[in-house]
CSV table of C-alpha atoms and ligand atoms in Angstrom, one decimal:
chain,number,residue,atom,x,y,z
A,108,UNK,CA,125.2,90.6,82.6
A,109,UNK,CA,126.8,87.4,84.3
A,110,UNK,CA,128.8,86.9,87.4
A,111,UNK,CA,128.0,88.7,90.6
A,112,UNK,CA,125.6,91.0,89.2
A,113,UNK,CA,123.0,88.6,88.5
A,114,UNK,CA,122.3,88.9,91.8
A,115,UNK,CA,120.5,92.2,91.0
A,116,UNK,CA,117.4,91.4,89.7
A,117,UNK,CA,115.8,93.6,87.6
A,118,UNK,CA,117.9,96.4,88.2
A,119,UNK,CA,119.8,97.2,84.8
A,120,UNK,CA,120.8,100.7,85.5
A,121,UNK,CA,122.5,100.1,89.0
A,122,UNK,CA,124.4,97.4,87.0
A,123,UNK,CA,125.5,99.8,84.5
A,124,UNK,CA,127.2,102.0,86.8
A,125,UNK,CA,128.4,99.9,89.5
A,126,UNK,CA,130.3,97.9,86.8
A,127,UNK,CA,131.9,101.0,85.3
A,128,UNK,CA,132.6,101.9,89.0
A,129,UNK,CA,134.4,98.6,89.8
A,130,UNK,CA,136.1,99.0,86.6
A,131,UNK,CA,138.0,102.7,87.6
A,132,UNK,CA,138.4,100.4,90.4
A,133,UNK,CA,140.5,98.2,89.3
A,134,UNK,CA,142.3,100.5,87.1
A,135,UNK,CA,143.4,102.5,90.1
A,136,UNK,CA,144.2,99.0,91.8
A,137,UNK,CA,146.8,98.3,89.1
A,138,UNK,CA,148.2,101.8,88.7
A,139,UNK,CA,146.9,102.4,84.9
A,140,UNK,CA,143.6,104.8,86.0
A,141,UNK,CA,143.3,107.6,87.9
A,142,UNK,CA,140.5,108.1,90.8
A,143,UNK,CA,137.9,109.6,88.1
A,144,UNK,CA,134.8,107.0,88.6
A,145,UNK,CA,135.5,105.6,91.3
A,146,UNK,CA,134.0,107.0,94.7
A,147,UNK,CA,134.8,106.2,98.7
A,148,UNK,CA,131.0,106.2,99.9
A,149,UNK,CA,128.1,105.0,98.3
A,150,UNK,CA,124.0,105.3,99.2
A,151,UNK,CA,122.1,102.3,98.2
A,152,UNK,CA,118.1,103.2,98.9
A,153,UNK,CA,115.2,101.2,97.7
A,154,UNK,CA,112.4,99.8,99.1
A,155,UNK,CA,112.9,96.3,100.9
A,156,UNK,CA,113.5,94.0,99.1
A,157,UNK,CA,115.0,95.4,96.4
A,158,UNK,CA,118.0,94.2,97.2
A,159,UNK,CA,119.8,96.7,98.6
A,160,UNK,CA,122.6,94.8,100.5
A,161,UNK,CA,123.0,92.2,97.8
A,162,UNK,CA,123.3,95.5,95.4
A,163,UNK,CA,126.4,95.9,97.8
A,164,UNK,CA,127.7,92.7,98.6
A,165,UNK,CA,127.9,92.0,94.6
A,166,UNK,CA,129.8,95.6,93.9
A,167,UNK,CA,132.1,94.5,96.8
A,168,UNK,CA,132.6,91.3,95.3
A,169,UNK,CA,133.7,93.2,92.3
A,170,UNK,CA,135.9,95.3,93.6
A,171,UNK,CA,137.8,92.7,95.4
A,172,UNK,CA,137.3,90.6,91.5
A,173,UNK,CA,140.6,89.1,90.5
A,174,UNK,CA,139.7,88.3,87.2
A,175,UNK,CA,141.1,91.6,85.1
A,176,UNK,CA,139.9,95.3,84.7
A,177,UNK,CA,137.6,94.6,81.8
A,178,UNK,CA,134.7,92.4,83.5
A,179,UNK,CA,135.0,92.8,87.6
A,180,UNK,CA,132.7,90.8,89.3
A,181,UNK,CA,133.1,87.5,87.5
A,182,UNK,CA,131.5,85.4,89.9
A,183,UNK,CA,134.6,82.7,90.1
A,184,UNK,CA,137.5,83.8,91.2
A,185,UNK,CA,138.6,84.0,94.5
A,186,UNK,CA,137.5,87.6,95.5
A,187,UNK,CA,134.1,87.2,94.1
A,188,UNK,CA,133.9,84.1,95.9
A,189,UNK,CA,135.0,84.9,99.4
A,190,UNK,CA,133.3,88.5,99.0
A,191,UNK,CA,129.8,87.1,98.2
A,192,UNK,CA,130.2,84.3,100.8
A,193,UNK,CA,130.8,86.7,103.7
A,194,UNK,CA,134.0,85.3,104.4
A,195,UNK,CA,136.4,87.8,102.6
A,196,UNK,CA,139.2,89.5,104.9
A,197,UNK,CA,138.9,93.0,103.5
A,198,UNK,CA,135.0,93.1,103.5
A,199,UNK,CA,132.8,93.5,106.5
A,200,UNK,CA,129.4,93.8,106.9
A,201,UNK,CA,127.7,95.3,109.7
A,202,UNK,CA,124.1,94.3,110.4
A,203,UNK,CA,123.0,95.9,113.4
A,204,UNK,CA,121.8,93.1,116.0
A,205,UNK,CA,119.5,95.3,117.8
A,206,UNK,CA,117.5,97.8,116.6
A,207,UNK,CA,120.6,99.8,115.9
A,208,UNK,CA,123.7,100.2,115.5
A,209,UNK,CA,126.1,101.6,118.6
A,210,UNK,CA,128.8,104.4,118.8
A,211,UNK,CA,131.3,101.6,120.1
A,212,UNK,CA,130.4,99.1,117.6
A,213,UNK,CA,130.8,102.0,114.9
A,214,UNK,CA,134.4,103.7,116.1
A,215,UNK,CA,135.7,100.0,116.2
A,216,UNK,CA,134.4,99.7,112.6
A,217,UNK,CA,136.0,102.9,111.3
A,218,UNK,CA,139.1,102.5,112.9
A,219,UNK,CA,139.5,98.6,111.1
A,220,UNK,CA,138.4,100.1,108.0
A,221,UNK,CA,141.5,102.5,108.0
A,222,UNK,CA,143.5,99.6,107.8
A,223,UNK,CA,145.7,98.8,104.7
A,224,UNK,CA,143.6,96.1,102.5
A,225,UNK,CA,145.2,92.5,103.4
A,226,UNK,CA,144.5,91.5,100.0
A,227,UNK,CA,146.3,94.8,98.4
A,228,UNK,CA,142.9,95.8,96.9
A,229,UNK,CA,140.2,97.5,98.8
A,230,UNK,CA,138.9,97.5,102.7
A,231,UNK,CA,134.7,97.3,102.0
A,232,UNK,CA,132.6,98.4,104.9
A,233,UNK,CA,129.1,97.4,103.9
A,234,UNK,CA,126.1,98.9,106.7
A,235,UNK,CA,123.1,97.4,105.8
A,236,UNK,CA,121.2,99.1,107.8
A,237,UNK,CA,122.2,102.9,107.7
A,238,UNK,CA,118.9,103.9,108.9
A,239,UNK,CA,119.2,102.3,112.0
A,240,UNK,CA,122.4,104.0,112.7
A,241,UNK,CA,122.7,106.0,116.5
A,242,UNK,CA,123.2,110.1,116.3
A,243,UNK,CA,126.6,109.1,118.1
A,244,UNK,CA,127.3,106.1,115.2
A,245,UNK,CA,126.7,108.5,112.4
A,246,UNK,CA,128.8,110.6,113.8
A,247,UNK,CA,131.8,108.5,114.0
A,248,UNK,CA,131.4,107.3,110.6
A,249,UNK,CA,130.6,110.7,109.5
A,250,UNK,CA,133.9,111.7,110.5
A,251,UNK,CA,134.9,108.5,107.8
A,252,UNK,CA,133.4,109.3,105.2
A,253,UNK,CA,134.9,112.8,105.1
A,254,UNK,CA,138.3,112.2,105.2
A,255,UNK,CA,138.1,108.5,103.8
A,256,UNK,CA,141.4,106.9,103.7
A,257,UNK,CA,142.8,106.0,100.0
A,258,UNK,CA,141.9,102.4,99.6
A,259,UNK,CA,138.1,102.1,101.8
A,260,UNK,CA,135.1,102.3,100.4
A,261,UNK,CA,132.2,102.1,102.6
A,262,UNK,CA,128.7,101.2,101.4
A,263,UNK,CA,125.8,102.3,103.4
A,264,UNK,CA,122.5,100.6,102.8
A,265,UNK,CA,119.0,102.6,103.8
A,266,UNK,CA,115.2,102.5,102.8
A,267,UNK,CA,115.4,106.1,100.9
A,268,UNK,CA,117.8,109.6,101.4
A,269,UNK,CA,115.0,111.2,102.8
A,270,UNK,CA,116.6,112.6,106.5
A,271,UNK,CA,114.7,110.3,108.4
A,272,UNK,CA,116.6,107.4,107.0
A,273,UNK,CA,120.3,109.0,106.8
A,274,UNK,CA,121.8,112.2,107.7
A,275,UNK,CA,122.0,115.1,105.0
A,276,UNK,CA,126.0,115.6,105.5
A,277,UNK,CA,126.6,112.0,104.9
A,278,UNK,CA,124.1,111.5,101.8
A,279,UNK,CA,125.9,114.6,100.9
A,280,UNK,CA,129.2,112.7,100.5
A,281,UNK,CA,127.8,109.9,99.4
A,282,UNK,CA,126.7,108.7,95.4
A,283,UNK,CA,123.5,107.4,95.6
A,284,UNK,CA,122.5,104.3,93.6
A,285,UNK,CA,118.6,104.0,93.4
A,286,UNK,CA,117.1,100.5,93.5
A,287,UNK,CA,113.7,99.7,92.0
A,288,UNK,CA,110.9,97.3,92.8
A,289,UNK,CA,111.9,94.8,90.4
A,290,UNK,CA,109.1,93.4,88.2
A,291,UNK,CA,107.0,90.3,88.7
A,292,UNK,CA,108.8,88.4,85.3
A,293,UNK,CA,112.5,89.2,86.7
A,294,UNK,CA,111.8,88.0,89.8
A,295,UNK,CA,110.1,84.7,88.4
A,296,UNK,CA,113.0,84.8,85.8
A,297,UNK,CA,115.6,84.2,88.7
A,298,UNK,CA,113.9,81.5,90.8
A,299,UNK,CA,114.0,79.2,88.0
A,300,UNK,CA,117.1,80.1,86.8
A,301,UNK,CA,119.1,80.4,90.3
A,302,UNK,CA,116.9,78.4,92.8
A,303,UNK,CA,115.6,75.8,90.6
A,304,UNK,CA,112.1,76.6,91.1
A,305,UNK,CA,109.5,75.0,88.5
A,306,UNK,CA,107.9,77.8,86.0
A,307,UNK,CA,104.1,77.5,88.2
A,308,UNK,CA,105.4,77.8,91.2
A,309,UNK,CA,108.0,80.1,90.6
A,310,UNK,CA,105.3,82.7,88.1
A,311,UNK,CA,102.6,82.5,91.3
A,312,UNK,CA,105.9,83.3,94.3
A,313,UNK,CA,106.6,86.4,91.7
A,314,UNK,CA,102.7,88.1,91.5
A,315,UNK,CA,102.0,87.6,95.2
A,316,UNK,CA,105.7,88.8,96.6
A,317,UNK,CA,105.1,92.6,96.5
A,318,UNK,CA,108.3,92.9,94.7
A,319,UNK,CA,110.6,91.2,97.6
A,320,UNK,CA,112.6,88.7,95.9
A,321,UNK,CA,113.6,86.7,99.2
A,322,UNK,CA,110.0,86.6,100.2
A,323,UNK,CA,109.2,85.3,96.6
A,324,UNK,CA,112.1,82.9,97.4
A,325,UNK,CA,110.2,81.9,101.0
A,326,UNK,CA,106.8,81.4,99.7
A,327,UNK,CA,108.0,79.3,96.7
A,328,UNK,CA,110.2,77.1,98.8
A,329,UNK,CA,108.6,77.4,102.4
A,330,UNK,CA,105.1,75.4,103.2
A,331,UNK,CA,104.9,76.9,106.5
A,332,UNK,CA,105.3,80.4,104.7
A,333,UNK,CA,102.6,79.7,102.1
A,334,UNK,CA,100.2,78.7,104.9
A,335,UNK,CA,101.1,82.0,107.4
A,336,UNK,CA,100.6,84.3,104.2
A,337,UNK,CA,96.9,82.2,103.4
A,338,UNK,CA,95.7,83.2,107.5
A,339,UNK,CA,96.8,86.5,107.0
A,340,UNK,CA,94.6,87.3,103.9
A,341,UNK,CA,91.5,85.5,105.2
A,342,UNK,CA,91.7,87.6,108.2
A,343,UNK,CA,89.7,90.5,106.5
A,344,UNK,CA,87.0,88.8,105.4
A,345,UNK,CA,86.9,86.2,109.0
A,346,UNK,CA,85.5,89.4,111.6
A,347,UNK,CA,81.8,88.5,111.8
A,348,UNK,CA,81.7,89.8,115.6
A,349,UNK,CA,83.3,91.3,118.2
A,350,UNK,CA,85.0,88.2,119.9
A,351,UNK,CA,86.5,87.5,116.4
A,352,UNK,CA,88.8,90.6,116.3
A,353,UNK,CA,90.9,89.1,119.6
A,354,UNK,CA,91.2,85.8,118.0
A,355,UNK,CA,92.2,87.1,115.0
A,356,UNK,CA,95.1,90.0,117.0
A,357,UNK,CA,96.1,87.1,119.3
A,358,UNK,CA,96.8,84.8,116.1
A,359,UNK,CA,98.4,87.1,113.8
A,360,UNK,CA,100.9,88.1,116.9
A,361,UNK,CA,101.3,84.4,117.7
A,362,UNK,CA,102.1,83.1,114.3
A,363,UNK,CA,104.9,86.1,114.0
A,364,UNK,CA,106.1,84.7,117.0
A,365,UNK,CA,106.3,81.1,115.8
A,366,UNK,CA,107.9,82.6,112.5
A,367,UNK,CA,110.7,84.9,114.1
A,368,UNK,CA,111.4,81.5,117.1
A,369,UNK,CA,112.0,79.4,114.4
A,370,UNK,CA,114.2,82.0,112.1
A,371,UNK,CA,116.0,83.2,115.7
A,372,UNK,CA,116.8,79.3,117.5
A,373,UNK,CA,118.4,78.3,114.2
A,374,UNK,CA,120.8,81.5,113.7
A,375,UNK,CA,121.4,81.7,117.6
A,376,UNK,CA,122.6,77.9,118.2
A,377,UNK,CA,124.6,77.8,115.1
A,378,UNK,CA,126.3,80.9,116.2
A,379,UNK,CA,126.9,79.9,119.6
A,380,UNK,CA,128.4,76.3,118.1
A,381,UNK,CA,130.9,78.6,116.3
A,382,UNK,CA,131.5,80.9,119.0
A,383,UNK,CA,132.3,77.8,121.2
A,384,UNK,CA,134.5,76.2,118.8
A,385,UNK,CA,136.2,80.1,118.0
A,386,UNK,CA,137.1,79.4,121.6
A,387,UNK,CA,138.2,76.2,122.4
A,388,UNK,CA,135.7,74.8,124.5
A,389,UNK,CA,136.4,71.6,125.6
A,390,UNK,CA,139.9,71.3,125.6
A,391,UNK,CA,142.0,69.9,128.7
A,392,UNK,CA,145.7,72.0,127.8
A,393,UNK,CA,147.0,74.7,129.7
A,394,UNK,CA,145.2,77.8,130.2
A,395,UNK,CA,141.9,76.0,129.3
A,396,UNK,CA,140.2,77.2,133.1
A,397,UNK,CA,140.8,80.6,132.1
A,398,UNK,CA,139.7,80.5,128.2
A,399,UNK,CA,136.8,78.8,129.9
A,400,UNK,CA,136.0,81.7,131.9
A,401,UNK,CA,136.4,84.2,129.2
A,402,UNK,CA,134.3,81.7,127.0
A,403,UNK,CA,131.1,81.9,129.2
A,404,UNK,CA,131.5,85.5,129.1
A,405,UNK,CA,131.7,85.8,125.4
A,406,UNK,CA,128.8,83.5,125.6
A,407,UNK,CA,126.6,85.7,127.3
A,408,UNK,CA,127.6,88.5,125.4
A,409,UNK,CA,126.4,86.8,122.3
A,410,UNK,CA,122.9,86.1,124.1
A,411,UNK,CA,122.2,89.0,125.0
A,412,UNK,CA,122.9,90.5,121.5
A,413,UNK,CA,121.0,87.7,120.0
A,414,UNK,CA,118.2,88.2,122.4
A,415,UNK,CA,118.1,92.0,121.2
A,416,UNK,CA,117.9,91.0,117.5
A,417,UNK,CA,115.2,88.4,118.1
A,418,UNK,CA,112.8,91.0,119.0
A,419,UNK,CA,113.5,92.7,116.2
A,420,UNK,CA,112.9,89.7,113.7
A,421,UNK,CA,109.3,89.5,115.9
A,422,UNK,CA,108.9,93.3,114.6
A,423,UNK,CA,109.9,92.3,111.3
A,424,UNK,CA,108.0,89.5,111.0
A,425,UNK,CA,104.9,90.9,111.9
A,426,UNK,CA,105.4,94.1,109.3
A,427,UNK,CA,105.5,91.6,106.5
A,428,UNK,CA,101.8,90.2,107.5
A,429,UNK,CA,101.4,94.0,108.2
A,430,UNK,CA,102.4,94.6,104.5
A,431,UNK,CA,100.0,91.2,102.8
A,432,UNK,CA,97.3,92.4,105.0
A,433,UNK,CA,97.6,96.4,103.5
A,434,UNK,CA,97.9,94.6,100.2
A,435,UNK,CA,94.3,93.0,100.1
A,436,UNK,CA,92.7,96.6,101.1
A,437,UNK,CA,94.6,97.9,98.5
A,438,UNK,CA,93.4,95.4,96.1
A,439,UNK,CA,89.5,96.0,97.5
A,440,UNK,CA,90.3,99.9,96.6
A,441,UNK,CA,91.6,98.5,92.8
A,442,UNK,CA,88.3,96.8,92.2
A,443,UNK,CA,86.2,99.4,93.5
A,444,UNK,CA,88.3,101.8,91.2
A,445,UNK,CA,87.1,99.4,88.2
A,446,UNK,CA,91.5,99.6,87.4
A,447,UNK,CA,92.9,96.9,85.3
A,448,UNK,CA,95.9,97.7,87.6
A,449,UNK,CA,97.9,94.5,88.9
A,450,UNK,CA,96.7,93.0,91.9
A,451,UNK,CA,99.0,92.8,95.0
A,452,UNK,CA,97.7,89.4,95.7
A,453,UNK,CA,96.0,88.2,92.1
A,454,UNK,CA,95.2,85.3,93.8
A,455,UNK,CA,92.7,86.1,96.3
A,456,UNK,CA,91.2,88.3,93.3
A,457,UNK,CA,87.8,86.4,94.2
A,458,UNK,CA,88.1,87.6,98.2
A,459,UNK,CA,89.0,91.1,97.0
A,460,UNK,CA,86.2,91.3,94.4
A,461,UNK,CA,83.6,90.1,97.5
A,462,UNK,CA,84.9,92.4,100.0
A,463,UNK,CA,84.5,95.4,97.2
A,464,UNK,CA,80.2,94.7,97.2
A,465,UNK,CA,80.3,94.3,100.5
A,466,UNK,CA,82.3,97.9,101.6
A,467,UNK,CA,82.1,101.0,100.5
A,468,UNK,CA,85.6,102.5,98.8
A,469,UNK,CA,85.1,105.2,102.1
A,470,UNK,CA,85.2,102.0,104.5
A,471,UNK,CA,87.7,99.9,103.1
A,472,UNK,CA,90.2,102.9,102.6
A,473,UNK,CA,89.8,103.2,107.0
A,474,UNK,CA,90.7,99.4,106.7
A,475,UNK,CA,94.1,100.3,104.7
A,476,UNK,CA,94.9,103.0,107.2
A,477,UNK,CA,94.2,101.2,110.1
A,478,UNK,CA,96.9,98.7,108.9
A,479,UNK,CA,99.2,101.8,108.0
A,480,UNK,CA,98.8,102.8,111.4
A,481,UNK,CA,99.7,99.7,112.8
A,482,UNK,CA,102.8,99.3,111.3
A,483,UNK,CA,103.7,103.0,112.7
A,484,UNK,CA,102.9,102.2,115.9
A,485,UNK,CA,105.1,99.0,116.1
A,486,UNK,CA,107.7,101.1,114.7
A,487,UNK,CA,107.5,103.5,117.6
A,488,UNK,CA,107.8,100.2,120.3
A,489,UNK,CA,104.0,100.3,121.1
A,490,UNK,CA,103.5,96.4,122.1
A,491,UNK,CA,102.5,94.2,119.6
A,492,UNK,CA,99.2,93.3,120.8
A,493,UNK,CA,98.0,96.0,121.8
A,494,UNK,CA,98.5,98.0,118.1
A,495,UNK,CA,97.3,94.8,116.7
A,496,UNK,CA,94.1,94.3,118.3
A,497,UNK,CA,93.7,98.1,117.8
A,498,UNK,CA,93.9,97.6,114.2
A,499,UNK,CA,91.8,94.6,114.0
A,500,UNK,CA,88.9,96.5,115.9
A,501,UNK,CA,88.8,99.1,112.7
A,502,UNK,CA,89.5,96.1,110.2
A,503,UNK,CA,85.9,94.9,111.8
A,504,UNK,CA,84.1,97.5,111.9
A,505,UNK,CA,85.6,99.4,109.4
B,44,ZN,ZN1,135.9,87.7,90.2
């Protein structure tokens, strides 16, 4: 299927019933359906990756699609357009900054989402981050989703229902659509197709990627990527001593710290450039000492948020090495296991097959769960450094 759910790779059964969703939708728009199909909350779970808020972004787009009840989501018209490029009146998108979402930040959300639709269609409230959401947030929008006024639809994004991730009474009101890993050829499929990417380069991006289509997306387009992800797997196979291990901890948190500076400086100036032109700076009319002064305010404001969501593109940064390094033990446990099963990282098959007569399967399974530990740890704020050299110390000695 064409327009805006092409973005969904490999996902052929969310497409089926989002479309028929947007469909009711649009028959209810127009006055010739009733409400049957069409639903005010929706659950989007899957494992990262997957493509979770581009699962929602695309069924916004649709429901905002001017282009006839019979295909929503086109991918031309105006709606479509606007809604995919972020920049569409009656769709917002909440991505927590920090590392999660506030009640204040919520109750603003839920009181704009009551709002008639300027565009006489739908008000979409996409939360890509549901997980992440306060006890006090998911209260507020708890409160939403109950009593949902007739024309929002809020999509909440989150890792899995499980009540860790989000709360039983508001999966409970919620239809859940259930996003797969997508496989290796669909993944491969749309970087040649969509990004341009030549058939090697795009095949190789699509076995190593775990599954992630962005990071297939990085590595096949990003030298400084492909070159993190190749110090990351020779890490296992590098501790010969001791002094190795705090070489090893103090380069793995350095190089997520070089990665997340240079993903952070970019987003944060460019923000700050719009912020500052949002506001007038530089002007000489009337009233410009005072938009000034509320100007450096906003300013700050923005740092300090930004300054809250850099540490958690460190954290994020960091679990992705986190995630290549659990891969390679996983691949040692394959081998030992004599399974034709697919390699997380086919390409360092030869490192894999070495470590396997070098470890026992007892050993290199303590290696996988040290690296599982460490990505709990950083989860619950231990400092970087310290849960990686931690983990490094049982990745040496196994
Ligand atoms: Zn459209």
């Amino acid at each position: 299927m064409g327009g805006v759910w092409s973005q969904l790779v490999g996902q052929p059964d969310a497409v089926e019933v989002l479309s028929a969703a947007a469909q009711s939708g649009a028959r209810l728009v127009d006055g010739t359906g009733t409400a049957a199909g069409m639903t005010h909350a929706w659950l989007f779970t899957g494992p990262p990756g997957s493509g979770r808020s581009v699962a929602a972004r695309a069924f916004a787009a649709a429901l905002q699609c001017t282009a006839g009840q019979e295909v929503p989501g086109c991918g031309e018209c105006q709606g479509c357009h606007t809604a995919m490029g972020g920049t569409h009146a009656d769709v917002r998108m909440v991505v927590p900054e920090g590392l999660t979402i506030s009640v204040s930040e919520m109750r603003a959300l839920v009181q704009t989402s009551a709002r008639r639709p300027t565009g006489g269609r739908w008000q979409v409230v996409i939360i890509t981050d549901a997980d992440r959401l306060t006890e006090g947030a998911a209260n507020a929008l708890l409160k939403a989703v109950e009593e949902p006024p007739p024309r929002t639809v809020f999509l909440l994004c989150a890792p899995s229902d499980h009540p860790d991730d989000v709360s039983v009474t508001i999966r409970s009101r919620c239809r859940r659509i259930a996003l797969r890993t997508p496989a290796a050829d669909a993944i491969s499929e749309v970087l040649r197709l969509r990004d341009g990417i030549d058939a090697d380069t795009a095949n190789w991006a699509a076995s190593v990627c775990g599954g992630h289509v962005g990071r297939a997306r990085r590595l096949a387009t990003d030298p400084a990527a492909r070159d993190r992800r190749e110090k990351v797997l020779k890490i296992p196979l590098q501790l010969r001593r001791m002094t190795d291990v705090f070489d090893a901890a103090g380069e793995l948190v350095k190089a997520a710290e070089a990665d997340a500076t240079e993903v952070s400086e970019t987003r944060d100036e460019a923000e700050k450039d719009a912020l500052r032109t949002a506001m007038g700076h530089g002007g000489t009319g009337k009233g410009t000492a005072s938009a000034s002064r509320g100007s450096a305010g906003a300013i700050k404001e923005l740092e300090k948020r930004q300054k809250s969501r850099a540490t958690r593109t460190k954290r994020d940064v960091l679990d992705l090495a986190l995630v290549d390094l659990a891969g390679f033990y996983r691949d040692v446990l394959v081998v030992h296991a004599g399974s034709n099963t697919t390699l997380n990282h086919p390409d360092h098959a030869d490192s894999a097959a070495r470590a396997a007569q070098n470890w026992s399967p007892e050993s290199a399974l303590r290696r996988l769960e040290a690296v599982l530990g460490c990505r709990e740890a950083l989860e619950q704020n231990v400092k970087p450094q310290i849960a990686i050299e931690a983990m490094v110390a049982v990745l040496y000695s196994g």
